[in-house]
Amino acid sequence: MKSGRHRTRSRGLGITVVTLLIALIFFFPVLIAVINSFKTKGEILASAIALPAAPAWENYVAVVAATDFLQVFLNSCLVTGGGVLLNLAISSLAGYGLARWRRRWADLLTLLFLSAMFVPFHTIMIALLTTARNMRLTGHLWGLILVYCGLQCPIPVFLIKGFSGSIPLELEEAAMVDGCGIVRMFFMIVLPLLKPILATTAVLNVLWIWNDYLLPYLILGKPLTIPLSQMYFYGQYNQQWHLIMAGFVVSTIPVVLFFLLMQKYIVNGIAAGAVKG
Amino acid sequence: MQKWRRKQNAVYLAFIIPALLFFCTFFLYPFIKSLWLSLTDAYGYNPRQHFIGLKNYAEVLKNPGFLNSLKVTLLYTAFVTVVANLIALGLSFLLDGNVRFKKIFRAVFFLPNLMSLIIVSFIWVFLYGSVYRSFVDWLRIPEDFWISWLGNRKMALISMGITAVWQCAGYYMLIYIAGLQNIGRELVEAAQMDGAGTWAVIRYIKFPGLIPVIGMNSVLLITAGFKTFDIPMAMTSGGPAGATTTIALQIYNTGFRSNRTGYATAQAVILFLMISCLTGLLYRFQGRGEEKG
């Protein structure tokens, strides 16, 4: 028994060392970005793999000022938060409605939402931009929020519909017998039960919107969100890698913090794919 | 009672309407409009369009630029699907074993997936350029053996593929880990009791158990590969000489650079048809595989 335990432990050490080596290779690009963000332009020209003599914090100061980082960061928060919350509100209503509405129409509408998953964004891109222009949504953050809200619908509606179907009807009926209206019952009873699925879809949509480039580029046309600002900055400060890398680090920190806080939901949300398959 | 039911149904319908409104405005209407635009000579945002039948489609299928982008996309998708699957599978087997600091490793492998593709692309441009040159200098490798990562037609696509694999492998690893956890512990333990080693367990229990998940990850990777835009746009702008112009980038260039919106939409509809046929086929194929197994 003793020797058996010893064997598994030492085997665990071997596999840990192997994993560590692979993790170092994986981490290398990030490490390079971080190291070079602390170097001066001359130091990078001399060697991109050497360590800096002293950390050049001034790169960060310069980037935060040049990109108007605080404003851009707040814009990204607004678009992401607004888009996700508005979408959750309408998707949970619709998902629940579709689950409870006992008409053939409900199945047809679900199918309609579902079929949208087969259509790549690039297929509707040009027509969508024309629509947004005609509705005077282009150039505005709120316009972008509305478009995201519509584009995100299909998956949350489908997931919430499935989840709502599993809520026991007796629970709702009991509440209604006690004189609670449907709308109040939805907010008091159904919505709290939907929390896990709402959290999962929310965090995945947050990651999507936060890092999305093409749609904000088309709708806003100005470097107002973080990916757009980084793209613009890269074009402006061509070859000034010390500043570019500092910009990358600053823009990646918020999303890494978000991951550390929401890790459980993110991992569960992605893993849900395996169960579905 | 019936009146009450009818009222209830009206409320459910009212619940659905906001989402339906958003969906129709920003998805369904643009989708139907795309089908129409692809049959017209639409130019830029000019609202005047003329119906020209299937002329755009005929031109797309003869256009060397589009056929080239199709070839590029297929090669790129094949590379990323195979390599990312292999790496994600390997990582999931490692992290499913008795590794210490599992959560930290999982986070490290997933980290690239959190970064915006724009940032990922530029970091790799830096790696393929400055960092590679520093390594070559440091190791004193003679010039004849240098690799032009992004400047060479053949190499550029592979370099892009490596970037994509680095970015997405952690995501698929998480799906594989979940798949491995779905395989019963008892099954694995029973096999170990019968004297099966680590390899035998992987070969005869874990790997077969993962086959449906491999199918699903491949569907996800293939559809994502067909839609690749950010990486070629940021890393190479489709160059050198169109060697990395994917279909999505080609659509973008035709629609927004050359302003031929009708013609670009025809390409976009073809992309849609390819993706839906492919996913349909793959799901069907996968379903049959499961029935057999």
XYZ file of C-alpha atoms in Angstrom:
570
model
C 0.000 0.000 0.000
C 2.705 2.402 1.039
C 4.832 1.727 -2.017
C 1.749 2.059 -4.273
C 1.012 5.493 -2.957
C 4.639 6.448 -3.333
C 4.565 5.311 -6.937
C 1.525 7.409 -7.888
C 3.033 10.428 -6.205
C 6.325 10.140 -8.066
C 4.463 9.516 -11.313
C 2.448 12.660 -10.561
C 5.740 14.523 -10.326
C 6.881 13.331 -13.759
C 3.660 14.344 -15.472
C 3.709 17.659 -13.618
C 7.191 18.426 -14.976
C 6.081 17.559 -18.526
C 2.990 19.763 -18.180
C 5.101 22.562 -16.745
C 7.419 22.484 -19.770
C 4.484 22.638 -22.190
C 2.904 25.413 -20.128
C 6.140 27.400 -20.389
C 6.088 27.062 -24.178
C 2.442 28.187 -24.194
C 3.205 31.084 -21.920
C 6.252 32.241 -23.884
C 4.402 34.674 -26.229
C 2.670 36.326 -23.270
C 5.947 36.525 -21.385
C 7.649 38.133 -24.390
C 4.873 40.725 -24.599
C 5.145 41.554 -20.899
C 8.961 41.721 -20.893
C 9.133 43.948 -23.952
C 6.483 46.265 -22.575
C 9.027 47.201 -19.889
C 11.895 47.887 -22.281
C 12.966 51.031 -24.084
C 12.848 51.236 -27.872
C 16.636 50.880 -28.039
C 16.625 47.793 -25.847
C 14.099 46.056 -28.105
C 16.139 46.939 -31.187
C 19.241 45.476 -29.545
C 17.462 42.246 -28.584
C 13.815 41.264 -28.279
C 14.581 38.379 -25.932
C 16.825 40.061 -23.352
C 15.543 41.438 -20.053
C 15.360 45.225 -19.577
C 18.041 46.994 -17.524
C 15.303 48.692 -15.521
C 11.515 48.468 -15.968
C 10.411 51.323 -18.222
C 7.139 52.252 -16.540
C 6.980 55.351 -18.708
C 5.772 53.132 -21.603
C 2.576 52.513 -19.680
C 2.096 56.156 -18.840
C 2.611 57.092 -22.498
C 0.159 54.447 -23.777
C -2.578 55.217 -21.269
C -2.381 58.869 -22.256
C -2.038 58.346 -26.023
C -4.948 55.926 -26.385
C -7.162 57.761 -23.894
C -7.273 54.376 -22.253
C -9.651 55.167 -19.406
C -12.320 56.454 -21.792
C -11.863 53.525 -24.186
C -11.995 51.077 -21.281
C -15.240 52.625 -20.018
C -16.683 52.486 -23.549
C -15.846 48.783 -23.775
C -17.428 48.198 -20.358
C -20.552 50.075 -21.417
C -20.958 48.213 -24.713
C -20.235 44.823 -23.166
C -22.334 45.349 -20.049
C -25.195 47.026 -21.884
C -25.270 44.496 -24.704
C -25.166 41.488 -22.389
C -27.715 42.760 -19.839
C -30.229 43.964 -22.413
C -29.845 40.682 -24.254
C -30.351 38.627 -21.085
C -33.503 40.578 -20.304
C -35.153 39.948 -23.656
C -33.760 36.421 -24.063
C -34.983 35.178 -20.704
C -38.454 36.570 -21.363
C -38.533 35.002 -24.820
C -37.001 31.684 -23.755
C -39.529 31.305 -20.979
C -42.407 32.427 -23.188
C -41.454 29.898 -25.865
C -41.226 27.094 -23.305
C -44.664 27.798 -21.854
C -46.608 28.932 -24.912
C -48.380 25.760 -25.982
C -48.869 26.504 -29.670
C -47.217 25.113 -32.748
C -46.019 28.665 -33.392
C -43.679 28.369 -30.445
C -41.817 25.446 -32.027
C -41.591 27.271 -35.334
C -40.177 30.382 -33.687
C -37.644 28.291 -31.741
C -36.544 26.702 -34.988
C -36.196 30.151 -36.521
C -33.946 31.337 -33.685
C -31.962 28.112 -33.872
C -31.392 28.274 -37.619
C -29.574 31.582 -37.140
C -26.645 29.654 -35.663
C -25.821 28.306 -39.104
C -25.449 31.754 -40.637
C -21.948 33.237 -40.418
C -21.710 36.900 -39.490
C -20.000 37.712 -42.787
C -23.075 36.600 -44.706
C -25.295 39.295 -43.246
C -22.491 41.808 -42.625
C -23.146 44.142 -45.557
C -26.939 44.130 -45.271
C -26.705 44.562 -41.498
C -24.486 47.598 -41.891
C -26.930 49.092 -44.412
C -29.781 48.501 -41.951
C -27.811 50.086 -39.118
C -26.982 53.093 -41.288
C -30.596 53.545 -42.302
C -31.625 53.406 -38.638
C -28.937 56.001 -37.812
C -27.261 53.596 -35.389
C -23.735 53.899 -36.820
C -21.162 55.919 -34.920
C -22.940 55.499 -31.582
C -22.135 53.169 -28.706
C -25.836 52.624 -28.002
C -26.348 51.669 -31.627
C -23.699 48.989 -31.245
C -25.389 47.764 -28.059
C -28.710 47.351 -29.870
C -27.114 45.421 -32.738
C -25.287 43.082 -30.340
C -28.505 42.540 -28.457
C -30.166 41.274 -31.633
C -27.219 39.199 -32.860
C -26.704 37.414 -29.533
C -30.313 36.277 -29.173
C -30.351 32.775 -30.703
C -28.175 30.799 -28.285
C -29.481 32.303 -25.006
C -33.107 32.014 -26.166
C -32.567 28.365 -27.048
C -30.717 27.531 -23.823
C -33.195 29.391 -21.617
C -36.110 27.731 -23.373
C -34.630 24.319 -22.593
C -33.937 25.271 -19.011
C -37.387 26.822 -18.421
C -39.025 23.644 -19.660
C -37.514 21.788 -16.715
C -39.014 24.141 -14.111
C -41.976 22.298 -12.523
C -45.252 23.824 -13.621
C -46.795 23.193 -10.187
C -44.465 25.793 -8.727
C -45.799 28.440 -11.048
C -49.404 27.358 -10.682
C -49.150 27.447 -6.901
C -47.915 31.018 -7.092
C -50.704 31.997 -9.459
C -53.392 30.359 -7.336
C -52.132 32.573 -4.541
C -53.080 35.515 -6.742
C -49.732 36.295 -8.347
C -49.857 37.551 -11.947
C -47.752 35.911 -14.661
C -45.399 38.845 -14.957
C -44.759 39.063 -11.216
C -44.450 35.283 -11.005
C -41.811 35.384 -13.758
C -39.663 37.864 -11.879
C -40.203 36.362 -8.402
C -40.011 32.642 -9.194
C -38.731 31.838 -12.674
C -35.915 34.351 -12.978
C -34.128 33.266 -9.761
C -34.317 29.650 -10.950
C -32.771 30.631 -14.282
C -29.737 32.191 -12.580
C -27.160 29.484 -13.410
C -27.948 29.430 -17.126
C -28.100 33.239 -17.235
C -24.689 33.510 -15.577
C -23.145 31.029 -18.007
C -24.482 32.689 -21.148
C -23.620 36.126 -19.760
C -19.940 35.403 -19.129
C -19.457 33.784 -22.538
C -21.142 36.724 -24.260
C -19.009 39.148 -22.241
C -15.829 37.512 -23.594
C -17.218 37.556 -27.121
C -18.265 41.229 -27.167
C -15.229 42.471 -25.243
C -12.818 41.064 -27.827
C -14.911 41.489 -30.964
C -13.319 43.592 -33.669
C -15.222 43.558 -36.943
C -18.734 44.580 -35.868
C -17.593 47.539 -33.705
C -15.276 48.574 -36.526
C -18.127 48.604 -39.018
C -20.708 50.212 -36.736
C -18.554 52.738 -34.851
C -15.954 53.630 -37.492
C -13.872 55.280 -34.721
C -11.429 53.574 -32.289
C -13.849 53.678 -29.361
C -13.480 50.168 -27.926
C -10.346 48.333 -26.765
C -9.711 46.066 -29.806
C -10.343 49.001 -32.181
C -8.112 51.273 -30.157
C -5.308 48.674 -30.174
C -5.613 48.244 -33.926
C -5.545 52.004 -34.453
C -2.651 52.464 -32.057
C -0.668 49.757 -33.834
C -1.109 51.585 -37.142
C -0.160 54.944 -35.626
C 2.880 53.788 -33.656
C 4.263 51.514 -36.299
C 7.289 49.556 -35.047
C 7.253 51.220 -31.624
C 6.887 47.811 -30.062
C 7.633 48.974 -26.510
C 4.473 51.098 -26.542
C 2.416 48.571 -28.489
C 3.233 45.793 -26.019
C 2.445 48.030 -23.043
C -0.932 48.728 -24.668
C -1.556 44.998 -25.063
C -0.774 44.292 -21.426
C -3.024 47.081 -20.171
C -5.907 45.963 -22.382
C -5.568 42.308 -21.416
C -5.472 42.811 -17.643
C -9.226 43.550 -17.267
C -10.280 40.406 -19.107
C -7.822 38.248 -17.144
C -9.253 39.628 -13.889
C -12.736 38.876 -15.199
C -11.667 35.311 -15.934
C -10.201 34.821 -12.459
C -13.447 36.057 -10.889
C -15.799 34.139 -13.184
C -13.632 31.085 -13.855
C -16.281 28.640 -12.636
C -18.977 29.969 -14.976
C -16.655 30.266 -17.957
C -15.327 26.731 -17.597
C -18.823 25.320 -17.038
C -20.220 27.242 -19.992
C -17.570 25.934 -22.368
C -17.768 22.435 -20.910
C -21.527 22.384 -21.512
C -20.573 21.848 -25.149
C -19.113 18.436 -24.329
C -22.288 17.269 -22.638
C -24.416 18.472 -25.550
C -22.249 16.551 -28.022
C -61.164 29.185 -17.581
C -60.760 29.423 -21.330
C -60.659 33.195 -21.155
C -57.948 32.922 -18.533
C -55.922 30.578 -20.777
C -56.259 32.944 -23.689
C -55.054 35.805 -21.553
C -52.130 33.693 -20.427
C -51.184 32.886 -24.014
C -51.295 36.571 -24.854
C -48.818 37.238 -22.031
C -46.446 34.541 -23.302
C -46.594 36.040 -26.765
C -45.845 39.463 -25.276
C -42.791 37.927 -23.573
C -41.477 36.693 -26.913
C -42.064 39.885 -28.871
C -39.084 42.041 -27.737
C -36.518 39.363 -28.596
C -38.307 38.600 -31.837
C -38.253 42.274 -32.774
C -34.500 42.564 -32.187
C -33.896 39.274 -33.943
C -35.894 40.262 -37.006
C -34.331 43.723 -37.264
C -30.694 42.737 -36.833
C -30.667 39.200 -38.127
C -33.635 37.994 -40.154
C -34.159 41.139 -42.205
C -30.429 41.554 -43.035
C -30.291 37.859 -43.908
C -33.199 38.053 -46.351
C -31.818 41.309 -47.704
C -28.460 39.570 -48.257
C -30.136 36.933 -50.387
C -31.693 39.740 -52.451
C -28.499 41.850 -52.642
C -26.579 38.865 -53.968
C -28.874 38.913 -57.011
C -28.306 42.611 -57.726
C -25.580 44.921 -58.972
C -25.544 46.835 -55.656
C -22.588 49.232 -55.384
C -21.498 50.795 -52.098
C -24.455 52.136 -50.134
C -26.231 53.316 -53.246
C -29.872 52.429 -52.581
C -30.558 51.878 -56.288
C -30.002 48.253 -57.277
C -30.961 46.269 -60.331
C -31.856 42.631 -60.391
C -29.251 40.768 -62.449
C -30.187 37.158 -61.694
C -27.394 34.738 -60.937
C -24.708 36.793 -62.693
C -22.823 37.484 -59.447
C -22.716 33.787 -58.613
C -21.466 32.922 -62.098
C -18.725 35.525 -61.708
C -17.771 34.296 -58.219
C -17.309 30.729 -59.409
C -15.005 31.899 -62.230
C -13.121 34.521 -60.241
C -9.525 33.431 -59.493
C -9.448 35.667 -56.399
C -12.393 33.869 -54.862
C -11.177 30.404 -55.842
C -7.810 31.270 -54.328
C -9.467 32.369 -51.072
C -11.426 29.136 -51.059
C -8.216 27.122 -51.366
C -6.505 29.214 -48.672
C -9.468 28.784 -46.327
C -9.625 25.017 -46.856
C -5.899 24.542 -46.235
C -5.940 26.794 -43.200
C -9.043 25.129 -41.751
C -7.602 21.646 -42.266
C -4.342 22.619 -40.569
C -5.978 24.305 -37.580
C -8.618 21.592 -37.123
C -6.091 18.769 -37.049
C -3.354 20.468 -35.019
C -5.646 22.190 -32.505
C -7.538 18.931 -31.937
C -4.313 16.997 -31.337
C -2.886 19.587 -28.951
C -6.176 20.043 -27.097
C -6.534 16.265 -26.737
C -2.954 15.922 -25.472
C -3.400 18.726 -22.958
C -6.684 17.302 -21.704
C -5.098 13.861 -21.118
C -2.259 15.547 -19.231
C -4.599 17.607 -17.049
C -6.930 14.653 -16.499
C -4.048 12.662 -15.002
C -2.657 13.224 -11.532
C -0.934 16.524 -12.267
C -0.445 19.006 -9.456
C -1.534 22.653 -9.774
C -4.246 21.591 -12.237
C -6.176 24.846 -12.013
C -3.111 26.982 -12.672
C -2.121 24.930 -15.723
C -5.670 25.018 -17.026
C -5.689 28.804 -16.695
C -2.323 29.129 -18.472
C -3.481 27.060 -21.447
C -6.746 28.981 -21.596
C -5.143 32.424 -21.247
C -4.584 33.068 -24.998
C -8.299 32.518 -25.548
C -9.076 35.503 -23.334
C -7.032 37.880 -25.455
C -8.467 39.730 -28.416
C -7.450 38.190 -31.736
C -6.085 41.570 -32.800
C -3.634 41.568 -29.884
C -2.788 37.890 -30.396
C -2.039 38.563 -34.064
C 0.302 41.473 -33.347
C 2.157 39.599 -30.616
C 2.836 36.846 -33.137
C 3.928 39.341 -35.786
C 6.463 40.464 -33.184
C 7.460 36.855 -32.430
C 7.907 35.978 -36.108
C 9.849 39.217 -36.679
C 11.930 40.803 -33.929
C 11.976 37.853 -31.532
C 12.912 35.351 -34.220
C 15.693 37.643 -35.476
C 17.053 38.010 -31.946
C 17.125 34.221 -31.552
C 18.849 33.778 -34.899
C 21.454 36.392 -33.943
C 21.978 34.857 -30.543
C 22.428 31.321 -31.911
C 24.481 32.644 -34.878
C 22.421 30.696 -37.415
C 23.705 31.358 -40.950
C 21.402 33.387 -43.173
C 20.745 30.479 -45.548
C 18.708 28.732 -42.871
C 16.509 31.659 -41.895
C 12.788 31.197 -42.165
C 10.662 33.990 -43.568
C 7.629 33.281 -41.391
C 5.227 35.784 -42.887
C 6.964 36.784 -46.103
C 6.931 33.412 -47.814
C 3.764 32.263 -49.604
C 3.746 28.745 -48.187
C 5.046 29.614 -44.748
C 2.678 32.555 -44.093
C -0.403 30.342 -43.952
C 1.277 27.903 -41.571
C 2.497 30.776 -39.374
C -1.068 32.054 -39.208
C -2.296 28.565 -38.393
C 0.184 28.258 -35.525
C -1.090 31.546 -34.124
C -4.687 30.349 -34.358
C -3.877 27.019 -32.702
C -2.086 28.778 -29.854
C -5.120 30.997 -29.341
C -7.869 28.364 -29.475
C -6.336 25.099 -28.179
C -7.169 25.938 -24.544
C -10.837 26.343 -25.379
C -11.132 22.908 -26.957
C -9.011 21.468 -24.149
C -11.722 22.556 -21.688
C -14.360 20.716 -23.740
C -12.185 17.579 -23.822
C -11.569 17.749 -20.080
C -15.322 17.889 -19.507
C -15.728 14.955 -21.893
C -13.149 12.943 -19.954
C -14.935 13.697 -16.702
C -18.129 12.320 -18.229
C -16.441 8.950 -18.687
C -17.272 6.981 -15.543
C -14.536 6.793 -12.920
C -15.682 3.238 -12.206
C -14.904 2.166 -15.756
C -11.367 3.523 -15.530
C -10.832 2.062 -12.066
C -12.154 -1.336 -13.129
C -9.694 -1.378 -16.030
C -6.832 -0.387 -13.747
C -7.853 -3.168 -11.369
C -7.552 -5.581 -14.297
C -3.998 -4.369 -14.758
C -4.420 -1.814 -17.535
C -1.607 0.781 -17.600
C -1.991 4.499 -18.287
C -1.616 4.000 -22.035
C -4.079 1.133 -22.172
C -6.655 3.190 -20.279
C -6.190 6.088 -22.697
C -6.183 3.839 -25.764
C -9.130 1.585 -24.917
C -11.343 3.606 -22.578
C -10.709 7.343 -22.613
C -10.079 7.805 -26.330
C -13.115 5.807 -27.542
C -15.241 7.603 -24.947
C -14.146 10.926 -26.401
C -14.988 10.169 -30.032
C -18.314 12.051 -30.004
C -16.569 15.032 -28.398
C -13.840 14.916 -31.058
C -16.599 15.055 -33.655
C -18.180 18.047 -32.014
C -14.923 19.931 -31.550
C -14.114 19.301 -35.197
C -17.438 20.801 -36.241
C -16.718 23.857 -34.097
C -13.150 24.166 -35.411
C -14.180 23.758 -39.039
C -16.948 26.360 -38.855
C -14.624 28.757 -37.001
C -11.901 28.102 -39.597
C -14.234 28.931 -42.474
C -15.085 32.232 -40.822
C -11.493 33.287 -40.046
C -11.076 37.015 -40.474
C -9.239 38.802 -37.649
C -5.944 36.905 -37.800
C -5.217 37.280 -41.546
C -6.538 40.850 -41.510
C -4.245 41.896 -38.656
C -1.193 39.717 -39.350
C -0.739 39.839 -43.110
C -3.662 41.778 -44.636
C -4.084 38.658 -46.751
C -0.576 38.787 -48.245
C 1.937 37.986 -49.561
C 0.121 38.164 -52.915
C -3.157 36.781 -51.567
C -1.517 33.728 -49.976
C -3.451 34.256 -46.729
C -6.641 35.883 -48.018
C -9.434 33.835 -46.460
C -13.004 33.880 -47.780
C -14.148 36.222 -45.017
C -11.327 38.655 -45.808
C -12.104 38.364 -49.511
C -15.764 39.243 -48.824
C -14.666 42.202 -46.726
C -12.260 43.469 -49.391
C -14.809 43.088 -52.184
C -17.579 44.748 -50.194
C -15.780 47.552 -48.391
C -12.594 48.162 -50.398
C -13.940 47.686 -53.942
C -17.455 48.686 -52.848
C -19.052 45.898 -54.903
C -21.580 45.088 -52.212
C -23.857 42.940 -54.388
C -21.005 40.820 -55.665
C -19.481 40.537 -52.164
C -22.830 39.378 -50.789
C -22.985 36.615 -53.391
C -19.634 35.376 -52.043
C -21.040 35.656 -48.515
C -24.096 33.578 -49.426
C -21.817 30.923 -50.902
C -19.891 30.912 -47.595
C -23.187 30.419 -45.766
C -24.196 27.525 -48.047
C -20.812 25.832 -47.573
C -20.907 26.165 -43.790
C -24.479 24.927 -43.434
C -23.904 21.951 -45.781
C -20.717 21.049 -43.944
C -22.226 21.262 -40.459
C -25.303 19.356 -41.613
C -23.148 16.604 -43.094
C -20.827 16.409 -40.110
C -23.675 16.185 -37.613
C -25.294 13.468 -39.697
C -22.031 11.571 -39.979
C -21.441 11.933 -36.267
C -24.940 10.734 -35.425
C -24.410 7.595 -37.506
C -21.044 6.934 -35.839
C -22.687 7.058 -32.450
C -25.429 4.640 -33.450
C -22.843 2.148 -34.603
C -20.681 2.485 -31.476
